């Protein structure tokens, strides 16, 4: 996953998203990431599963809700 993020970051630096406003640029960035995941469906599946089944009890203290 880190390799994918590094590649996306490099690509965005070389060819920044073109959009009239920030929302369009964010949408283009997300679509680029989505297309990259479509090229590697097993990786996409693994990432989604990891996010769904993440152990929230192991989250860093700064992200835990205090109650």
Short mmCIF file of C-alpha atoms in Angstrom, two decimals:
data_model
loop_
_atom_site.label_atom_id
_atom_site.label_comp_id
_atom_site.label_asym_id
_atom_site.label_seq_id
_atom_site.Cartn_x
_atom_site.Cartn_y
_atom_site.Cartn_z
CA UNK A 1 0.00 0.00 0.00
CA UNK A 2 2.86 2.37 0.78
CA UNK A 3 4.28 1.70 -2.68
CA UNK A 4 0.93 2.62 -4.22
CA UNK A 5 0.75 5.85 -2.22
CA UNK A 6 4.31 6.77 -3.14
CA UNK A 7 3.55 6.16 -6.80
CA UNK A 8 0.39 8.28 -6.61
CA UNK A 9 2.30 11.05 -4.85
CA UNK A 10 5.03 11.01 -7.52
CA UNK A 11 2.45 11.04 -10.30
CA UNK A 12 0.59 13.96 -8.71
CA UNK A 13 3.82 15.96 -8.42
CA UNK A 14 4.67 15.33 -12.08
CA UNK A 15 1.14 15.97 -13.32
CA UNK A 16 -0.98 17.85 -10.76
CA UNK A 17 -4.75 17.48 -11.04
CA UNK A 18 -6.33 20.08 -13.28
CA UNK A 19 -9.52 21.52 -11.94
CA UNK A 20 -11.17 24.88 -11.63
CA UNK A 21 -11.65 24.53 -7.88
CA UNK A 22 -10.37 22.39 -4.99
CA UNK A 23 -13.34 20.01 -5.16
CA UNK A 24 -12.60 19.15 -8.80
CA UNK A 25 -8.93 18.57 -7.99
CA UNK A 26 -9.81 16.28 -5.09
CA UNK A 27 -12.25 14.36 -7.28
CA UNK A 28 -9.60 13.90 -9.98
CA UNK A 29 -7.06 12.71 -7.41
CA UNK A 30 -9.52 10.17 -6.02
CA UNK A 31 -10.38 8.95 -9.51
CA UNK A 32 -6.69 8.42 -10.26
CA UNK A 33 -6.33 6.37 -7.09
CA UNK A 34 -9.49 4.42 -7.94
CA UNK A 35 -8.24 3.62 -11.45
CA UNK A 36 -4.94 2.40 -10.01
CA UNK A 37 -6.83 0.07 -7.67
CA UNK A 38 -8.90 -1.22 -10.58
CA UNK A 39 -5.69 -2.38 -12.23
CA UNK A 40 -4.90 -4.46 -9.11
CA UNK A 41 -8.22 -5.88 -7.88
CA UNK A 42 -6.65 -8.25 -5.34
CA UNK A 43 -4.80 -5.36 -3.72
CA UNK A 44 -8.00 -3.29 -3.67
CA UNK A 45 -9.86 -6.19 -2.04
CA UNK A 46 -7.16 -6.60 0.60
CA UNK A 47 -7.16 -2.88 1.39
CA UNK A 48 -10.95 -2.73 1.76
CA UNK A 49 -10.93 -5.79 4.01
CA UNK A 50 -8.16 -4.31 6.13
CA UNK A 51 -10.13 -1.10 6.57
CA UNK A 52 -13.38 -2.89 7.38
CA UNK A 53 -11.89 -5.32 9.87
CA UNK A 54 -9.31 -3.03 11.46
CA UNK A 55 -9.02 -3.40 15.22
CA UNK A 56 -10.17 -0.01 16.40
CA UNK A 57 -9.00 -0.82 19.92
CA UNK A 58 -5.43 -0.63 18.65
CA UNK A 59 -5.78 2.90 17.30
CA UNK A 60 -3.25 5.48 18.55
CA UNK A 61 -4.34 7.39 21.62
CA UNK A 62 -4.74 10.64 19.69
CA UNK A 63 -7.55 9.17 17.57
CA UNK A 64 -9.45 7.40 20.33
CA UNK A 65 -12.67 9.01 21.43
CA UNK A 66 -12.66 10.14 25.00
CA UNK A 67 -15.73 9.50 26.93
#
